CSV table of C-alpha atoms in Angstrom, one decimal:
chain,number,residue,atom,x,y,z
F,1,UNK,CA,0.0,0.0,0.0
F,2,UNK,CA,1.2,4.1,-0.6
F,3,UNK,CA,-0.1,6.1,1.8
F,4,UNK,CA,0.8,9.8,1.6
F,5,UNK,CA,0.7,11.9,5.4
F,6,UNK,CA,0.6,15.2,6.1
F,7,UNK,CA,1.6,16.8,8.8
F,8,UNK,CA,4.9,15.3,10.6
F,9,UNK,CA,4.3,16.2,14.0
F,10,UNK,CA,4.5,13.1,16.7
F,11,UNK,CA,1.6,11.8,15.6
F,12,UNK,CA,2.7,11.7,11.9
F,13,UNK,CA,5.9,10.6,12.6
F,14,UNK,CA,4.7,7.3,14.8
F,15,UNK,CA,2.7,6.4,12.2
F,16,UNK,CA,4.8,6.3,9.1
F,17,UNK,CA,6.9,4.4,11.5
F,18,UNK,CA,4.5,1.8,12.1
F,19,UNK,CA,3.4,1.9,8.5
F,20,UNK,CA,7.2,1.3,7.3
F,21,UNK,CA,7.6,-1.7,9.4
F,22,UNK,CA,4.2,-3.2,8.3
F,23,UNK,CA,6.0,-2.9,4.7
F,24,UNK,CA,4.3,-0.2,3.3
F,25,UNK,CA,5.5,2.2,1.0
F,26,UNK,CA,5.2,6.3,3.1
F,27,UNK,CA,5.6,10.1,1.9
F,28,UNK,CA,5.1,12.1,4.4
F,29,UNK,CA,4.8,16.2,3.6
F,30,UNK,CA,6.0,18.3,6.1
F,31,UNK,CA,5.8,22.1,6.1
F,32,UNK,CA,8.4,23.1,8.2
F,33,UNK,CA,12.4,22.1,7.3
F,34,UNK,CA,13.9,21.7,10.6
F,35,UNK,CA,10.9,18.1,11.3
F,36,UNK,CA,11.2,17.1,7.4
F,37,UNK,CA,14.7,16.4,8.1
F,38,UNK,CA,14.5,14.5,11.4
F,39,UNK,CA,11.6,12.3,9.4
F,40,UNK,CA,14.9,11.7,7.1
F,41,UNK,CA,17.4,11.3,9.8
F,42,UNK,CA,15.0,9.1,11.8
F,43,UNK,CA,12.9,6.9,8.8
F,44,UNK,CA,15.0,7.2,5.7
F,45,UNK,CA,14.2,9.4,2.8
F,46,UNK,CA,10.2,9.8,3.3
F,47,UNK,CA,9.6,13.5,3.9
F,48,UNK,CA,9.9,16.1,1.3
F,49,UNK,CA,9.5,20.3,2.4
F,50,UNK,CA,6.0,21.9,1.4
F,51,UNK,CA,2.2,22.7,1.5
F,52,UNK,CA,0.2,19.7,1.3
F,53,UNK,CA,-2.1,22.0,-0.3
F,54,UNK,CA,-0.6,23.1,-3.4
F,55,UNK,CA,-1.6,20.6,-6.1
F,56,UNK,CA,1.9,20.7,-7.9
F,57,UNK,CA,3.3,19.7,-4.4
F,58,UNK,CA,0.6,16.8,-4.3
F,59,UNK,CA,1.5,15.6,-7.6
F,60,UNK,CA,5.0,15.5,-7.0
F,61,UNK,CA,4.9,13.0,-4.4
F,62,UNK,CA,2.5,10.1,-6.8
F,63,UNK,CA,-0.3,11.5,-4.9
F,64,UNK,CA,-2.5,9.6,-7.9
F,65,UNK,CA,-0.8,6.5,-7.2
F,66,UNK,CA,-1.6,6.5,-3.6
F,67,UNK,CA,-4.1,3.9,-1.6
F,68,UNK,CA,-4.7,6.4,1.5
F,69,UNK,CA,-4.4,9.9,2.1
F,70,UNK,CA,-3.6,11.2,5.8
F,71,UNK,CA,-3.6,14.9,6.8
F,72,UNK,CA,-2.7,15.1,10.3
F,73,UNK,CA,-1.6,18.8,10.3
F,74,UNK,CA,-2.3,21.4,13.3
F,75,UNK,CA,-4.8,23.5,11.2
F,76,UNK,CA,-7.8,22.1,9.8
F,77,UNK,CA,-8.3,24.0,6.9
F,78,UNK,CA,-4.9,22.6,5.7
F,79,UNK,CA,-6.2,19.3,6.3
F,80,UNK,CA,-10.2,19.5,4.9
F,81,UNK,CA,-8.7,21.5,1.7
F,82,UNK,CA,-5.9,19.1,1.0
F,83,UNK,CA,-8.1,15.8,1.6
F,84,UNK,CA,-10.5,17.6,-0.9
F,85,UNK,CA,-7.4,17.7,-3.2
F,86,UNK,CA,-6.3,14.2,-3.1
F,87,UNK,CA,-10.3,13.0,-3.3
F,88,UNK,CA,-11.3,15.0,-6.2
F,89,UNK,CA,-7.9,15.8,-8.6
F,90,UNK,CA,-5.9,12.9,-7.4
F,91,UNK,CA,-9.0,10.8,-7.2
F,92,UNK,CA,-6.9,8.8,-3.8
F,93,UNK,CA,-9.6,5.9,-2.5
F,94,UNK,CA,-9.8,6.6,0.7
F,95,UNK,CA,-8.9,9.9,2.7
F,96,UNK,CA,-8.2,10.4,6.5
F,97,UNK,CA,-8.8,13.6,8.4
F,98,UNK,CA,-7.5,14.7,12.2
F,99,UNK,CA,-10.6,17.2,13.3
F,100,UNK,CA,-8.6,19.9,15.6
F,101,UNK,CA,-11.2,21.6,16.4
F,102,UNK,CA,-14.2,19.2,17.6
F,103,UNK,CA,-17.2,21.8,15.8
F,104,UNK,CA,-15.4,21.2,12.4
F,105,UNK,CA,-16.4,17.6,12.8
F,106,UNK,CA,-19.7,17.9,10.9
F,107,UNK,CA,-18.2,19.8,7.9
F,108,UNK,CA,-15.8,17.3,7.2
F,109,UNK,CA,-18.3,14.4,7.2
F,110,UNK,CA,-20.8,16.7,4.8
F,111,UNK,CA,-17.4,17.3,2.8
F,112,UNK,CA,-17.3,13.5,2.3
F,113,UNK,CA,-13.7,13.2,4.0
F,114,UNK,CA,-13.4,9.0,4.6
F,115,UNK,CA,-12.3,8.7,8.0
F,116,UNK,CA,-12.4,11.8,10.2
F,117,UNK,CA,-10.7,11.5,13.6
F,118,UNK,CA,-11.3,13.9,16.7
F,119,UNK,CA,-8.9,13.7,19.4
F,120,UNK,CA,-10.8,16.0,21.8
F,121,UNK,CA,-14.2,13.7,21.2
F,122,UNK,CA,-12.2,10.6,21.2
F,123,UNK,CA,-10.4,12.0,24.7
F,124,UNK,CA,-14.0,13.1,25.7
F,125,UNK,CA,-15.5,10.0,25.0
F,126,UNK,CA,-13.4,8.3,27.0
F,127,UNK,CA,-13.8,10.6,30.0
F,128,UNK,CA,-18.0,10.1,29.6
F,129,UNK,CA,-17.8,6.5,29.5
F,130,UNK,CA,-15.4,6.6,32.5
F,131,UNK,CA,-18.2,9.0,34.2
F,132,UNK,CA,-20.9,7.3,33.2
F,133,UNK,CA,-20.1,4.2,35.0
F,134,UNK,CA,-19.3,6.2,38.0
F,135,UNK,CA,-21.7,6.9,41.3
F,136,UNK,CA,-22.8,10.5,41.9
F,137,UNK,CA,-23.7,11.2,45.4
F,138,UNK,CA,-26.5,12.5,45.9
F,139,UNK,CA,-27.3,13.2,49.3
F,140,UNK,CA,-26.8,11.2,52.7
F,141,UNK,CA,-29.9,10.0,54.5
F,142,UNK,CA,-30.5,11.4,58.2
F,143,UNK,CA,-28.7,9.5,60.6
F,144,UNK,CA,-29.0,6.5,59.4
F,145,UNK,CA,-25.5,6.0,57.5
F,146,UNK,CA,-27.7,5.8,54.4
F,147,UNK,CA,-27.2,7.6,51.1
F,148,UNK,CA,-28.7,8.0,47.6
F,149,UNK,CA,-26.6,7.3,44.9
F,150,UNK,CA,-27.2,8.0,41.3
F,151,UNK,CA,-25.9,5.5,38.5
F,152,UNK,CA,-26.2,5.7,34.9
F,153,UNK,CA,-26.7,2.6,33.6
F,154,UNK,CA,-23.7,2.0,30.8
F,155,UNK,CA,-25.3,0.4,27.2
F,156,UNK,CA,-22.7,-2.6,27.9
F,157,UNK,CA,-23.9,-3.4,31.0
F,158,UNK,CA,-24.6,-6.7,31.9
F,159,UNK,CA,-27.9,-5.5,34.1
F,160,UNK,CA,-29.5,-4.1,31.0
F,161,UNK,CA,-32.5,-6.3,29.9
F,162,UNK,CA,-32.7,-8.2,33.4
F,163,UNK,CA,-35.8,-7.5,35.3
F,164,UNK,CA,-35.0,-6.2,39.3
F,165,UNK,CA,-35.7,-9.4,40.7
F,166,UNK,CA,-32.9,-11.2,38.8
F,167,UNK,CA,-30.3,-8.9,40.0
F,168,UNK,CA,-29.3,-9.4,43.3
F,169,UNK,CA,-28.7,-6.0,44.9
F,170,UNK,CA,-26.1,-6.1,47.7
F,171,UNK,CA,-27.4,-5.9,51.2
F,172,UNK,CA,-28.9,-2.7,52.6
F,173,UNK,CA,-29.5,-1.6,49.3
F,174,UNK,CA,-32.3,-0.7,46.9
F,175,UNK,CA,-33.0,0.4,43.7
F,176,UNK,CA,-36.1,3.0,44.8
F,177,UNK,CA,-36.3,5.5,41.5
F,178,UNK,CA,-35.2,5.0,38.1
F,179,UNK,CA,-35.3,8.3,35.2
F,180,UNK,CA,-35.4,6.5,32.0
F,181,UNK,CA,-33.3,8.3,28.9
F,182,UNK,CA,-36.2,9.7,27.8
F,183,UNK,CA,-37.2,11.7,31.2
F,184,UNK,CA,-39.9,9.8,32.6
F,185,UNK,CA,-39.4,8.9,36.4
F,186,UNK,CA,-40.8,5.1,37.5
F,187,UNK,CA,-40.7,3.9,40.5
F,188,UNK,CA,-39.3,0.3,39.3
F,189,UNK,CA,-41.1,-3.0,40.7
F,190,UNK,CA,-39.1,-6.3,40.7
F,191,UNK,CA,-40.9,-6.8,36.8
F,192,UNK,CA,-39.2,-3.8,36.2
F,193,UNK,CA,-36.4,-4.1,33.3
F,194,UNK,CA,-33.1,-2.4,33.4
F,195,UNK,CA,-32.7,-0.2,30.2
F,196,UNK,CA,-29.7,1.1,28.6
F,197,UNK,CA,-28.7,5.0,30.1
F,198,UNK,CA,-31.5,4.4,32.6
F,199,UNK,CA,-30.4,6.3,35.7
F,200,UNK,CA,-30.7,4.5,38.9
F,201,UNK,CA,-31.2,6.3,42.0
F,202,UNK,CA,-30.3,3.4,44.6
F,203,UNK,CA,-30.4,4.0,48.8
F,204,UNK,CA,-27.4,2.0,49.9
F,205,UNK,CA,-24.3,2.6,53.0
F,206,UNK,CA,-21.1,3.6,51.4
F,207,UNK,CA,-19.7,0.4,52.4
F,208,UNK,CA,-21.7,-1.3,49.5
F,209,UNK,CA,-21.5,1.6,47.5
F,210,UNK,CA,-19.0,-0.1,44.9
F,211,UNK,CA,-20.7,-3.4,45.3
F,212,UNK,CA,-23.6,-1.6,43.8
F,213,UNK,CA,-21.9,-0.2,41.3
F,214,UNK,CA,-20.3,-3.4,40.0
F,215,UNK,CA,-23.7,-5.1,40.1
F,216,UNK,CA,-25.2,-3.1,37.7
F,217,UNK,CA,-22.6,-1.2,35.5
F,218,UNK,CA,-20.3,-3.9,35.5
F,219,UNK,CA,-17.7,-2.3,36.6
F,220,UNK,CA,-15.4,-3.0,39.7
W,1,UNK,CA,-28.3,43.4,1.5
W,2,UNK,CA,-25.8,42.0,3.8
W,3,UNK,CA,-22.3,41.4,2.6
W,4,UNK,CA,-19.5,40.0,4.9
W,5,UNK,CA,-16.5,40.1,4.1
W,6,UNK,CA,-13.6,37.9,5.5
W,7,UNK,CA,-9.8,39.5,5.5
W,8,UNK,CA,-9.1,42.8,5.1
W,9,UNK,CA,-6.1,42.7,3.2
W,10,UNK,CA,-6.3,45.3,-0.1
W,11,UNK,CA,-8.9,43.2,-1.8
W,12,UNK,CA,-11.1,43.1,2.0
W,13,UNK,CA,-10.7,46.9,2.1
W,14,UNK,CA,-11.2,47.8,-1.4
W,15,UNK,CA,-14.7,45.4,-1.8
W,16,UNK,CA,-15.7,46.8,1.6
W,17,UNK,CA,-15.1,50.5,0.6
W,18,UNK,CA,-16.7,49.9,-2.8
W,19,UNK,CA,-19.5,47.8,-1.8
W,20,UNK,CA,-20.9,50.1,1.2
W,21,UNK,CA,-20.9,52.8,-1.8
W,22,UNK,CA,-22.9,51.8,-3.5
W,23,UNK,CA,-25.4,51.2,-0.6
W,24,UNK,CA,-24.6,47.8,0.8
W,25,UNK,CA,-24.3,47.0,4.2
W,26,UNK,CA,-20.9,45.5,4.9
W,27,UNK,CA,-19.4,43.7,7.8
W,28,UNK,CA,-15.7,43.2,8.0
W,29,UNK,CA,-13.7,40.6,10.0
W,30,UNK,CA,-10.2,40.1,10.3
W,31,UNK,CA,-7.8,38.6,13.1
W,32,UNK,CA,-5.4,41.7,12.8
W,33,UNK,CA,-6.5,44.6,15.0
W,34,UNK,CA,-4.0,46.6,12.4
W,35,UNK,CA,-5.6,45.9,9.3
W,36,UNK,CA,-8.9,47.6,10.5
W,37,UNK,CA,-7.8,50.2,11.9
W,38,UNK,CA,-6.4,51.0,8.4
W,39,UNK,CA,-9.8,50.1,6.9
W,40,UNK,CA,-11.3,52.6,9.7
W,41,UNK,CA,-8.8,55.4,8.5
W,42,UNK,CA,-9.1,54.9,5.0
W,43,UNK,CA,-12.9,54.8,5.1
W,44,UNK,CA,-15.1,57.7,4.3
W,45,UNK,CA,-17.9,56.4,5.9
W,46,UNK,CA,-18.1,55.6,9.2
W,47,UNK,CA,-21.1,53.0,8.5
W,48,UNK,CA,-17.8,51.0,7.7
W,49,UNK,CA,-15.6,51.7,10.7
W,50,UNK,CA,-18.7,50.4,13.1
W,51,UNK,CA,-18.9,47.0,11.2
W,52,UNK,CA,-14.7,46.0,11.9
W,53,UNK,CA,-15.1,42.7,14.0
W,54,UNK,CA,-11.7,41.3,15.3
W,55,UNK,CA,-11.6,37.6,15.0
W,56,UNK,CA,-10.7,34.4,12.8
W,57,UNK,CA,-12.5,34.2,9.9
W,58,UNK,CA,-12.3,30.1,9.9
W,59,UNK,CA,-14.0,30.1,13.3
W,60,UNK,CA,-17.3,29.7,13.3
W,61,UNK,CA,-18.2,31.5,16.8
W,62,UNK,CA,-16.5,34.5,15.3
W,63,UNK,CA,-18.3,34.3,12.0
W,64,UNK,CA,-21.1,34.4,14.3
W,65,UNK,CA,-20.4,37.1,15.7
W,66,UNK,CA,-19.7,38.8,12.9
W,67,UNK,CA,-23.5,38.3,11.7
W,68,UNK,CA,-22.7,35.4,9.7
W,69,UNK,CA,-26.6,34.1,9.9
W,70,UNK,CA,-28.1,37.2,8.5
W,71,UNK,CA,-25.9,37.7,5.9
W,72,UNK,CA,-26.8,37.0,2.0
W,73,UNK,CA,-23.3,37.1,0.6
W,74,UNK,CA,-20.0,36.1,1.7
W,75,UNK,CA,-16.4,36.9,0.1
W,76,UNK,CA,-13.7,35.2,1.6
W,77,UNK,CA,-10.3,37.8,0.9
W,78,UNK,CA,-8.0,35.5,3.5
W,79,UNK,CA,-4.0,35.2,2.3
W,80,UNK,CA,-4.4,31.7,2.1
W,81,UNK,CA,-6.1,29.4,-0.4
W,82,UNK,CA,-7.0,26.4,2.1
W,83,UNK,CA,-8.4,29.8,4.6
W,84,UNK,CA,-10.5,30.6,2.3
W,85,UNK,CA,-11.8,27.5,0.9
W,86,UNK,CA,-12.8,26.8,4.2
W,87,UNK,CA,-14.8,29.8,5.1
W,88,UNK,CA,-16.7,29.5,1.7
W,89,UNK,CA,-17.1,25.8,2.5
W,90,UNK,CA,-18.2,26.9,5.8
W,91,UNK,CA,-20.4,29.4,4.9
W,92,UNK,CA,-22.2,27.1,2.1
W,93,UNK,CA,-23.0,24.3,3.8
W,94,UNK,CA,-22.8,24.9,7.7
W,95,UNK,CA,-24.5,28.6,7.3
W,96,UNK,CA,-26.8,28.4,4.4
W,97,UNK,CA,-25.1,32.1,3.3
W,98,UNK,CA,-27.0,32.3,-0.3
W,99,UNK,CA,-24.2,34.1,-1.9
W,100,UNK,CA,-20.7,32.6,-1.4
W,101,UNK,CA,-17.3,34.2,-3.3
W,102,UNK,CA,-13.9,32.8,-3.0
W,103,UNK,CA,-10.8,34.3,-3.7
W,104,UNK,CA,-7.7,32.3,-4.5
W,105,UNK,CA,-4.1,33.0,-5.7
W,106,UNK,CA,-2.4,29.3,-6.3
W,107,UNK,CA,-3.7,26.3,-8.6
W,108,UNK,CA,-6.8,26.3,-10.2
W,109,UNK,CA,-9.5,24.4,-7.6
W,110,UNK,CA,-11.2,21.3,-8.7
W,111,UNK,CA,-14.5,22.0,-10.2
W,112,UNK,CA,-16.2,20.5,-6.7
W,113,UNK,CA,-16.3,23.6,-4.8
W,114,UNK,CA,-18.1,25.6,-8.0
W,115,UNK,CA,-21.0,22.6,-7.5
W,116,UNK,CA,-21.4,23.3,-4.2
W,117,UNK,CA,-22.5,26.9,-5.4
W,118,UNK,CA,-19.3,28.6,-4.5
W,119,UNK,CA,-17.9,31.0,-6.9
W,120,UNK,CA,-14.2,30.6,-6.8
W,121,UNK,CA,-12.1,33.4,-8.4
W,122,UNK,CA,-8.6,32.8,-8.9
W,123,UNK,CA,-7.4,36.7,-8.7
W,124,UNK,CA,-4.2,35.5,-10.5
W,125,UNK,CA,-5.6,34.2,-13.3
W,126,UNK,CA,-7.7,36.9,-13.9
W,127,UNK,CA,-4.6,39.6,-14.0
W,128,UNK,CA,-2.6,37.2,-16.3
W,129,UNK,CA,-5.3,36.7,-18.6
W,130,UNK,CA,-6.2,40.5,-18.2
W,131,UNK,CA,-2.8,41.4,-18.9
W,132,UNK,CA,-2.6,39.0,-21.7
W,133,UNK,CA,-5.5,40.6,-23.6
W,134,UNK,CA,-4.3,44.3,-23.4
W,135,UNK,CA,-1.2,42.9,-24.6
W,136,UNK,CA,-2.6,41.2,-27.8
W,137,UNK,CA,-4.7,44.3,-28.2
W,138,UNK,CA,-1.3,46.2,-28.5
């Protein structure tokens, strides 16, 4: 496979890397002299000095030749205009976009870029599923050493499709209000079935609190 | 009508100038506090120096604020090529601005961007083939 990458900051670097030692054939474009020669230094002669988004540029690397296209510059225009480029004059098969700024992520997708990838959402992502499997308190009960808890009920969860009465809740603890995703507030029976992003608002101690959390997130 | 106008280089301040003459009202942004404050000095009317927004033209908050919603045509006068493919891009399909202009300076642009119902204008092609017919009219 050719791929063509722009953009040979860390990112671009580590992947022609891997790419190289997978056996593929890698130009990488790289505005600035000072990291197009360390590409050189470091990988052999892969990088060659200039804007990805000057077609004569494009063309001098065998842009038409090429399998993939990969802008992974620090500006998105550089990399929506030049993925344009290689779709529609060098008529590359598939074309790979970094989204800097997380907004743009809609105008590359109605720009009919491949394969658009958002490191904020991805980062973000991560940090809501890592929430959403987490317990919120809510507010501790009297005197009683009891608490309410919320819980978001996580897609992958094993609870999700098993009715209350086949989950068995630790001890002290109850499952007394659920919100569903759409808004509506039941108070769940034992029939009651555990939906996806259902958010369960459970009375338990904090000693059981993770033992709660595990039994219906899935997660110790 | 509307007109906003990104960059105000000399084509910016020339179109905005020219534009607001002959009844227009224009909006100007540009990231470079300098450049309009020349526009402001430069213009006659001060309908003109009122509409100077500071901000990035590829941004989309900042086209915001720079009325982006209400406007019915958009130039984009940015130095770069990719800048201003962007904004037009931007303006056409996130905006819905009716009337979208882009200038450019390098390679000719692949037809895709004049089906999308962007009018791309390639200033340096039009002075070397302006040039090129006073000459053969010599």
């Amino acid at each position: 496979m050719y791929a063509v990458i722009l953009g040979c900051g860390r990112t671009g670097l580590n992947l022609a890397k891997e790419l190289l030692e997978q056996g593929h054939e890698i130009t990488i474009i790289e505005k600035d002299r000072t990291r197009s020669d360390q590409a050189n230094e470091l990988l052999g002669q892969i990088s060659v000095v200039g804007d990805g988004c000057q077609q004569h540029l494009l063309a001098s690397v065998g842009l038409k030749r090429a399998d993939v296209f990969i802008a992974l510059s620090r500006t998105d225009e550089d990399n929506l205009i030049s993925c344009q480029l290689a779709k529609h004059v060098f008529a590359v098969p598939k074309t790979i976009a970094l989204i800097n700024n997380p907004i743009n992520e809609d105008l590359f997708r109605i720009l009919g870029v491949d394969v658009r990838i958002s490191s904020t959402s991805l980062i973000l992502q991560h940090i809501e599923e890592e929430l959403s499997a987490s317990v919120v308190h809510m507010q501790a009960l009297g005197s009683s050493a009891r608490e309410l808890v919320s819980i978001t009920i996580p897609p992958d969860a094993s609870a999700v499709g098993k009715r209350l009465v086949d989950i068995s809740m630790p001890a002290e603890s109850l499952v007394s209000l659920i919100v569903t995703k759409e808004g509506n507030t039941r108070f769940p029976d034992e029939l009651f079935e555990i939906q996806p992003n259902d958010q369960a608002l459970v009375v338990t101690t904090p000693e059981r609190e993770l033992d709660v959390r595990r039994v219906l997130t899935g997660v110790d | 009508m509307h007109v906003l106008i990104v960059g105000c280089g000399w084509i910016g301040r020339w179109l905005s100038t020219d534009l607001t003459d002959k009844g227009a009202n224009v909006t100007v942004i540009d990231n470079d506090p300098e450049n309009l404050r020349r526009l402001s000095s430069e213009a006659k009317d001060s309908k003109i120096v009122k509409a100077c927004i500071l901000g990035d033209g590829t941004l989309r908050e900042d086209l915001e604020r720079a009325g982006i919603i209400h406007s019915d045509v958009l130039i984009s006068t940015l130095n770069k090529d990719a800048s201003n493919l962007f904004t037009a891009q931007l303006a056409r399909e996130v905006f819905g601005v009716p009337k979208v202009i882009c200038i450019t300076r390098g390679d000719q642009v692949p037809d895709v961007y004049q089906s999308k119902g962007i009018k791309v204008l390639n200033i340096t092609h039009l002075i070397g083939e302006s040039i090129s017919n006073s000459v053969q009219g010599l």
